[in-house]
mmCIF file with all atom_site columns, C-alpha atoms in Angstrom:
data_model
loop_
_atom_site.group_PDB
_atom_site.id
_atom_site.type_symbol
_atom_site.label_atom_id
_atom_site.label_alt_id
_atom_site.label_comp_id
_atom_site.label_asym_id
_atom_site.label_entity_id
_atom_site.label_seq_id
_atom_site.pdbx_PDB_ins_code
_atom_site.Cartn_x
_atom_site.Cartn_y
_atom_site.Cartn_z
_atom_site.occupancy
_atom_site.B_iso_or_equiv
_atom_site.pdbx_formal_charge
_atom_site.auth_seq_id
_atom_site.auth_comp_id
_atom_site.auth_asym_id
_atom_site.auth_atom_id
_atom_site.pdbx_PDB_model_num
ATOM 1   C CA . MET A 1 1   ? -97.074 -67.437  150.072 1.00 63.00 ? 1   MET A CA 1
ATOM 2   C CA . ALA A 1 2   ? -95.971 -70.606  148.277 1.00 67.00 ? 2   ALA A CA 1
ATOM 3   C CA . LYS A 1 3   ? -93.648 -73.079  149.946 1.00 67.00 ? 3   LYS A CA 1
ATOM 4   C CA . TYR A 1 4   ? -91.165 -75.014  147.797 1.00 61.00 ? 4   TYR A CA 1
ATOM 5   C CA . THR A 1 5   ? -89.327 -78.179  148.762 1.00 59.00 ? 5   THR A CA 1
ATOM 6   C CA . LEU A 1 6   ? -86.183 -79.373  147.051 1.00 50.00 ? 6   LEU A CA 1
ATOM 7   C CA . SER A 1 7   ? -86.136 -83.118  146.642 1.00 47.00 ? 7   SER A CA 1
ATOM 8   C CA . LEU A 1 8   ? -82.980 -84.896  145.512 1.00 47.00 ? 8   LEU A CA 1
ATOM 9   C CA . GLU A 1 9   ? -82.813 -88.524  144.473 1.00 52.00 ? 9   GLU A CA 1
ATOM 10  C CA . ASP A 1 10  ? -79.668 -90.555  144.879 1.00 58.00 ? 10  ASP A CA 1
ATOM 11  C CA . ASP A 1 11  ? -78.026 -91.564  141.617 1.00 62.00 ? 11  ASP A CA 1
ATOM 12  C CA . PHE A 1 12  ? -75.358 -94.127  142.359 1.00 72.00 ? 12  PHE A CA 1
ATOM 13  C CA . ASN A 1 13  ? -73.521 -94.623  139.090 1.00 82.00 ? 13  ASN A CA 1
ATOM 14  C CA . TYR A 1 14  ? -71.184 -97.316  140.348 1.00 87.00 ? 14  TYR A CA 1
ATOM 15  C CA . ASP A 1 15  ? -70.983 -101.028 141.023 1.00 91.00 ? 15  ASP A CA 1
ATOM 16  C CA . LEU A 1 16  ? -69.929 -102.176 144.470 1.00 92.00 ? 16  LEU A CA 1
ATOM 17  C CA . ILE A 1 17  ? -68.225 -105.431 145.445 1.00 95.00 ? 17  ILE A CA 1
ATOM 18  C CA . GLY A 1 18  ? -67.395 -106.338 149.030 1.00 96.00 ? 18  GLY A CA 1
ATOM 19  C CA . LEU A 1 19  ? -64.408 -108.592 149.725 1.00 97.00 ? 19  LEU A CA 1
ATOM 20  C CA . CYS A 1 20  ? -63.465 -110.638 152.784 1.00 97.00 ? 20  CYS A CA 1
ATOM 21  C CA . SER A 1 21  ? -59.832 -111.557 153.393 1.00 96.00 ? 21  SER A CA 1
ATOM 22  C CA . HIS A 1 22  ? -57.427 -112.267 156.236 1.00 95.00 ? 22  HIS A CA 1
ATOM 23  C CA . GLN A 1 23  ? -54.645 -110.545 154.283 1.00 96.00 ? 23  GLN A CA 1
ATOM 24  C CA . GLY A 1 24  ? -53.705 -106.877 154.370 1.00 94.00 ? 24  GLY A CA 1
ATOM 25  C CA . ASP A 1 25  ? -54.822 -104.326 151.824 1.00 95.00 ? 25  ASP A CA 1
ATOM 26  C CA . TYR A 1 26  ? -51.557 -104.335 149.864 1.00 96.00 ? 26  TYR A CA 1
ATOM 27  C CA . ARG A 1 27  ? -51.546 -108.133 149.464 1.00 97.00 ? 27  ARG A CA 1
ATOM 28  C CA . VAL A 1 28  ? -55.190 -108.306 148.349 1.00 97.00 ? 28  VAL A CA 1
ATOM 29  C CA . CYS A 1 29  ? -54.740 -105.413 145.938 1.00 96.00 ? 29  CYS A CA 1
ATOM 30  C CA . TRP A 1 30  ? -51.600 -106.971 144.445 1.00 97.00 ? 30  TRP A CA 1
ATOM 31  C CA . SER A 1 31  ? -53.468 -110.266 143.986 1.00 97.00 ? 31  SER A CA 1
ATOM 32  C CA . ILE A 1 32  ? -56.349 -108.502 142.226 1.00 97.00 ? 32  ILE A CA 1
ATOM 33  C CA . ASN A 1 33  ? -53.912 -106.749 139.895 1.00 97.00 ? 33  ASN A CA 1
ATOM 34  C CA . GLU A 1 34  ? -52.159 -110.042 139.088 1.00 97.00 ? 34  GLU A CA 1
ATOM 35  C CA . ARG A 1 35  ? -55.317 -112.118 138.561 1.00 95.00 ? 35  ARG A CA 1
ATOM 36  C CA . ILE A 1 36  ? -57.574 -109.623 136.810 1.00 95.00 ? 36  ILE A CA 1
ATOM 37  C CA . GLY A 1 37  ? -55.094 -107.308 135.139 1.00 94.00 ? 37  GLY A CA 1
ATOM 38  C CA . LEU A 1 38  ? -56.063 -104.119 136.913 1.00 95.00 ? 38  LEU A CA 1
ATOM 39  C CA . ARG A 1 39  ? -53.363 -101.599 137.812 1.00 97.00 ? 39  ARG A CA 1
ATOM 40  C CA . LEU A 1 40  ? -54.568 -100.411 141.194 1.00 97.00 ? 40  LEU A CA 1
ATOM 41  C CA . GLN A 1 41  ? -52.018 -98.229  142.984 1.00 97.00 ? 41  GLN A CA 1
ATOM 42  C CA . LYS A 1 42  ? -52.026 -96.838  146.485 1.00 96.00 ? 42  LYS A CA 1
ATOM 43  C CA . SER A 1 43  ? -53.300 -93.282  146.583 1.00 94.00 ? 43  SER A CA 1
ATOM 44  C CA . THR A 1 44  ? -51.054 -90.595  148.064 1.00 92.00 ? 44  THR A CA 1
ATOM 45  C CA . GLU A 1 45  ? -53.888 -89.640  150.407 1.00 91.00 ? 45  GLU A CA 1
ATOM 46  C CA . PRO A 1 46  ? -56.119 -92.030  152.385 1.00 89.00 ? 46  PRO A CA 1
ATOM 47  C CA . TYR A 1 47  ? -59.876 -91.981  151.904 1.00 87.00 ? 47  TYR A CA 1
ATOM 48  C CA . MET A 1 48  ? -61.165 -89.590  154.569 1.00 87.00 ? 48  MET A CA 1
ATOM 49  C CA . VAL A 1 49  ? -64.654 -89.649  156.044 1.00 83.00 ? 49  VAL A CA 1
ATOM 50  C CA . SER A 1 50  ? -65.926 -86.492  157.665 1.00 79.00 ? 50  SER A CA 1
ATOM 51  C CA . GLY A 1 51  ? -68.777 -85.957  160.092 1.00 76.00 ? 51  GLY A CA 1
ATOM 52  C CA . LYS A 1 52  ? -71.614 -83.484  159.938 1.00 78.00 ? 52  LYS A CA 1
ATOM 53  C CA . LYS A 1 53  ? -69.462 -80.588  161.098 1.00 78.00 ? 53  LYS A CA 1
ATOM 54  C CA . GLY A 1 54  ? -66.660 -81.348  158.653 1.00 76.00 ? 54  GLY A CA 1
ATOM 55  C CA . ALA A 1 55  ? -64.315 -82.984  161.171 1.00 77.00 ? 55  ALA A CA 1
ATOM 56  C CA . ILE A 1 56  ? -62.487 -86.094  159.936 1.00 83.00 ? 56  ILE A CA 1
ATOM 57  C CA . THR A 1 57  ? -64.008 -89.133  161.673 1.00 82.00 ? 57  THR A CA 1
ATOM 58  C CA . SER A 1 58  ? -61.921 -91.860  160.017 1.00 86.00 ? 58  SER A CA 1
ATOM 59  C CA . SER A 1 59  ? -59.422 -92.528  157.259 1.00 90.00 ? 59  SER A CA 1
ATOM 60  C CA . HIS A 1 60  ? -59.158 -95.670  155.150 1.00 92.00 ? 60  HIS A CA 1
ATOM 61  C CA . SER A 1 61  ? -56.535 -97.111  152.848 1.00 94.00 ? 61  SER A CA 1
ATOM 62  C CA . LEU A 1 62  ? -57.328 -96.296  149.198 1.00 95.00 ? 62  LEU A CA 1
ATOM 63  C CA . TYR A 1 63  ? -56.041 -97.756  145.933 1.00 97.00 ? 63  TYR A CA 1
ATOM 64  C CA . GLU A 1 64  ? -57.194 -96.411  142.598 1.00 96.00 ? 64  GLU A CA 1
ATOM 65  C CA . TRP A 1 65  ? -56.811 -96.835  138.850 1.00 96.00 ? 65  TRP A CA 1
ATOM 66  C CA . PHE A 1 66  ? -58.392 -95.176  135.841 1.00 94.00 ? 66  PHE A CA 1
ATOM 67  C CA . ASP A 1 67  ? -58.763 -97.512  132.867 1.00 93.00 ? 67  ASP A CA 1
ATOM 68  C CA . GLU A 1 68  ? -58.389 -95.108  129.933 1.00 91.00 ? 68  GLU A CA 1
ATOM 69  C CA . GLU A 1 69  ? -59.365 -97.748  127.368 1.00 89.00 ? 69  GLU A CA 1
ATOM 70  C CA . GLU A 1 70  ? -62.760 -98.444  128.975 1.00 89.00 ? 70  GLU A CA 1
ATOM 71  C CA . ASN A 1 71  ? -63.103 -95.029  130.663 1.00 91.00 ? 71  ASN A CA 1
ATOM 72  C CA . VAL A 1 72  ? -63.732 -96.643  134.065 1.00 93.00 ? 72  VAL A CA 1
ATOM 73  C CA . ASN A 1 73  ? -62.445 -95.696  137.523 1.00 94.00 ? 73  ASN A CA 1
ATOM 74  C CA . TYR A 1 74  ? -61.628 -98.450  140.007 1.00 95.00 ? 74  TYR A CA 1
ATOM 75  C CA . TYR A 1 75  ? -61.297 -97.811  143.735 1.00 95.00 ? 75  TYR A CA 1
ATOM 76  C CA . PHE A 1 76  ? -60.227 -100.356 146.342 1.00 96.00 ? 76  PHE A CA 1
ATOM 77  C CA . ILE A 1 77  ? -61.049 -99.121  149.856 1.00 95.00 ? 77  ILE A CA 1
ATOM 78  C CA . GLN A 1 78  ? -60.411 -100.605 153.275 1.00 95.00 ? 78  GLN A CA 1
ATOM 79  C CA . ASN A 1 79  ? -63.628 -100.896 155.305 1.00 93.00 ? 79  ASN A CA 1
ATOM 80  C CA . LYS A 1 80  ? -62.199 -101.039 158.831 1.00 92.00 ? 80  LYS A CA 1
ATOM 81  C CA . ASN A 1 81  ? -59.381 -98.902  160.190 1.00 90.00 ? 81  ASN A CA 1
ATOM 82  C CA . GLU A 1 82  ? -58.571 -98.326  163.851 1.00 88.00 ? 82  GLU A CA 1
ATOM 83  C CA . GLY A 1 83  ? -61.926 -99.734  164.926 1.00 88.00 ? 83  GLY A CA 1
ATOM 84  C CA . LYS A 1 84  ? -63.963 -97.450  162.648 1.00 90.00 ? 84  LYS A CA 1
ATOM 85  C CA . PHE A 1 85  ? -65.928 -98.650  159.642 1.00 91.00 ? 85  PHE A CA 1
ATOM 86  C CA . LEU A 1 86  ? -66.476 -96.916  156.335 1.00 90.00 ? 86  LEU A CA 1
ATOM 87  C CA . VAL A 1 87  ? -69.731 -98.876  155.994 1.00 89.00 ? 87  VAL A CA 1
ATOM 88  C CA . PRO A 1 88  ? -70.799 -99.843  159.527 1.00 89.00 ? 88  PRO A CA 1
ATOM 89  C CA . GLU A 1 89  ? -73.791 -101.884 158.357 1.00 91.00 ? 89  GLU A CA 1
ATOM 90  C CA . LYS A 1 90  ? -71.367 -104.228 156.546 1.00 91.00 ? 90  LYS A CA 1
ATOM 91  C CA . ALA A 1 91  ? -68.824 -104.747 159.339 1.00 92.00 ? 91  ALA A CA 1
ATOM 92  C CA . GLN A 1 92  ? -68.028 -108.283 158.126 1.00 95.00 ? 92  GLN A CA 1
ATOM 93  C CA . ILE A 1 93  ? -66.608 -106.890 154.845 1.00 94.00 ? 93  ILE A CA 1
ATOM 94  C CA . ASP A 1 94  ? -62.885 -106.093 154.848 1.00 96.00 ? 94  ASP A CA 1
ATOM 95  C CA . PHE A 1 95  ? -62.583 -104.195 151.537 1.00 96.00 ? 95  PHE A CA 1
ATOM 96  C CA . PHE A 1 96  ? -64.769 -102.633 148.881 1.00 95.00 ? 96  PHE A CA 1
ATOM 97  C CA . LEU A 1 97  ? -64.069 -102.528 145.169 1.00 96.00 ? 97  LEU A CA 1
ATOM 98  C CA . VAL A 1 98  ? -65.928 -99.616  143.600 1.00 93.00 ? 98  VAL A CA 1
ATOM 99  C CA . ILE A 1 99  ? -66.319 -99.553  139.817 1.00 93.00 ? 99  ILE A CA 1
ATOM 100 C CA . LYS A 1 100 ? -67.328 -96.061  138.732 1.00 91.00 ? 100 LYS A CA 1
ATOM 101 C CA . ASP A 1 101 ? -69.352 -95.835  135.517 1.00 80.00 ? 101 ASP A CA 1
ATOM 102 C CA . ALA A 1 102 ? -71.661 -98.729  136.171 1.00 58.00 ? 102 ALA A CA 1
ATOM 103 C CA . GLY A 1 103 ? -72.673 -100.901 133.258 1.00 68.00 ? 103 GLY A CA 1
ATOM 104 C CA . VAL A 1 104 ? -69.373 -100.903 131.367 1.00 79.00 ? 104 VAL A CA 1
ATOM 105 C CA . VAL A 1 105 ? -67.774 -103.765 133.301 1.00 88.00 ? 105 VAL A CA 1
ATOM 106 C CA . ASP A 1 106 ? -69.282 -107.263 133.495 1.00 92.00 ? 106 ASP A CA 1
ATOM 107 C CA . VAL A 1 107 ? -69.547 -107.346 137.295 1.00 93.00 ? 107 VAL A CA 1
ATOM 108 C CA . GLU A 1 108 ? -70.681 -110.980 137.491 1.00 95.00 ? 108 GLU A CA 1
ATOM 109 C CA . SER A 1 109 ? -67.617 -112.116 135.554 1.00 95.00 ? 109 SER A CA 1
ATOM 110 C CA . LEU A 1 110 ? -65.374 -109.881 137.682 1.00 95.00 ? 110 LEU A CA 1
ATOM 111 C CA . LEU A 1 111 ? -66.932 -111.350 140.827 1.00 96.00 ? 111 LEU A CA 1
ATOM 112 C CA . GLY A 1 112 ? -66.153 -114.866 139.601 1.00 96.00 ? 112 GLY A CA 1
ATOM 113 C CA . GLU A 1 113 ? -62.511 -113.935 139.008 1.00 96.00 ? 113 GLU A CA 1
ATOM 114 C CA . LEU A 1 114 ? -62.226 -112.271 142.421 1.00 97.00 ? 114 LEU A CA 1
ATOM 115 C CA . ARG A 1 115 ? -63.518 -115.422 144.110 1.00 96.00 ? 115 ARG A CA 1
ATOM 116 C CA . LYS A 1 116 ? -60.714 -117.435 142.440 1.00 96.00 ? 116 LYS A CA 1
ATOM 117 C CA . ILE A 1 117 ? -58.005 -115.375 144.175 1.00 97.00 ? 117 ILE A CA 1
ATOM 118 C CA . SER A 1 118 ? -56.491 -117.442 146.986 1.00 96.00 ? 118 SER A CA 1
ATOM 119 C CA . CYS A 1 119 ? -56.337 -114.631 149.556 1.00 96.00 ? 119 CYS A CA 1
ATOM 120 C CA . VAL A 1 120 ? -59.983 -113.638 148.946 1.00 97.00 ? 120 VAL A CA 1
ATOM 121 C CA . LEU A 1 121 ? -62.243 -115.679 151.207 1.00 96.00 ? 121 LEU A CA 1
ATOM 122 C CA . THR A 1 122 ? -65.407 -114.505 149.477 1.00 95.00 ? 122 THR A CA 1
ATOM 123 C CA . ALA A 1 123 ? -66.833 -111.602 147.505 1.00 96.00 ? 123 ALA A CA 1
ATOM 124 C CA . PHE A 1 124 ? -70.332 -110.147 147.208 1.00 94.00 ? 124 PHE A CA 1
ATOM 125 C CA . ILE A 1 125 ? -72.072 -107.672 144.944 1.00 95.00 ? 125 ILE A CA 1
ATOM 126 C CA . PHE A 1 126 ? -73.976 -104.991 146.827 1.00 91.00 ? 126 PHE A CA 1
ATOM 127 C CA . ASP A 1 127 ? -76.740 -102.760 145.547 1.00 88.00 ? 127 ASP A CA 1
ATOM 128 C CA . PRO A 1 128 ? -75.763 -99.218  146.597 1.00 84.00 ? 128 PRO A CA 1
ATOM 129 C CA . TYR A 1 129 ? -79.432 -98.283  146.924 1.00 82.00 ? 129 TYR A CA 1
ATOM 130 C CA . GLU A 1 130 ? -79.785 -100.784 149.775 1.00 84.00 ? 130 GLU A CA 1
ATOM 131 C CA . LEU A 1 131 ? -76.926 -99.345  151.857 1.00 80.00 ? 131 LEU A CA 1
ATOM 132 C CA . LYS A 1 132 ? -77.393 -96.463  154.277 1.00 82.00 ? 132 LYS A CA 1
ATOM 133 C CA . SER A 1 133 ? -73.749 -95.476  153.763 1.00 77.00 ? 133 SER A CA 1
ATOM 134 C CA . ALA A 1 134 ? -73.785 -95.639  149.947 1.00 71.00 ? 134 ALA A CA 1
ATOM 135 C CA . ASN A 1 135 ? -73.142 -91.896  149.640 1.00 74.00 ? 135 ASN A CA 1
ATOM 136 C CA . LYS A 1 136 ? -69.644 -92.475  151.084 1.00 72.00 ? 136 LYS A CA 1
ATOM 137 C CA . PHE A 1 137 ? -68.658 -94.003  147.748 1.00 73.00 ? 137 PHE A CA 1
ATOM 138 C CA . ILE A 1 138 ? -69.445 -90.892  145.711 1.00 67.00 ? 138 ILE A CA 1
ATOM 139 C CA . PHE A 1 139 ? -66.105 -89.458  144.635 1.00 60.00 ? 139 PHE A CA 1
#
């Protein structure tokens, strides 16, 4: 009898930027919209993370915008809420900016603009393939 194994490879089709700030999510998001021209708006539902049995383990503030002209989705997600992290291996990061449809947006240029925002202490580009929690950003 033959034995078959299903092997799936991760395909992370998004760019990921981590932001550090002492300001709250609304203030940082507003500043990004003003500086860069995005139109991120708070989602009606928070970003929920569930455990292995389907129980909600944490919820995080979520802002989103779909750029119809470029056909790109932007998501701005809080990393830490009530002592729980969306991406525990990056506990020093306060927020993540996820750009869905990688390759359309010049991420280096966007990073430079983000770093010019006064309430953003610093910003980093992360390779999703190097994060254990990268699958949490698949929408």
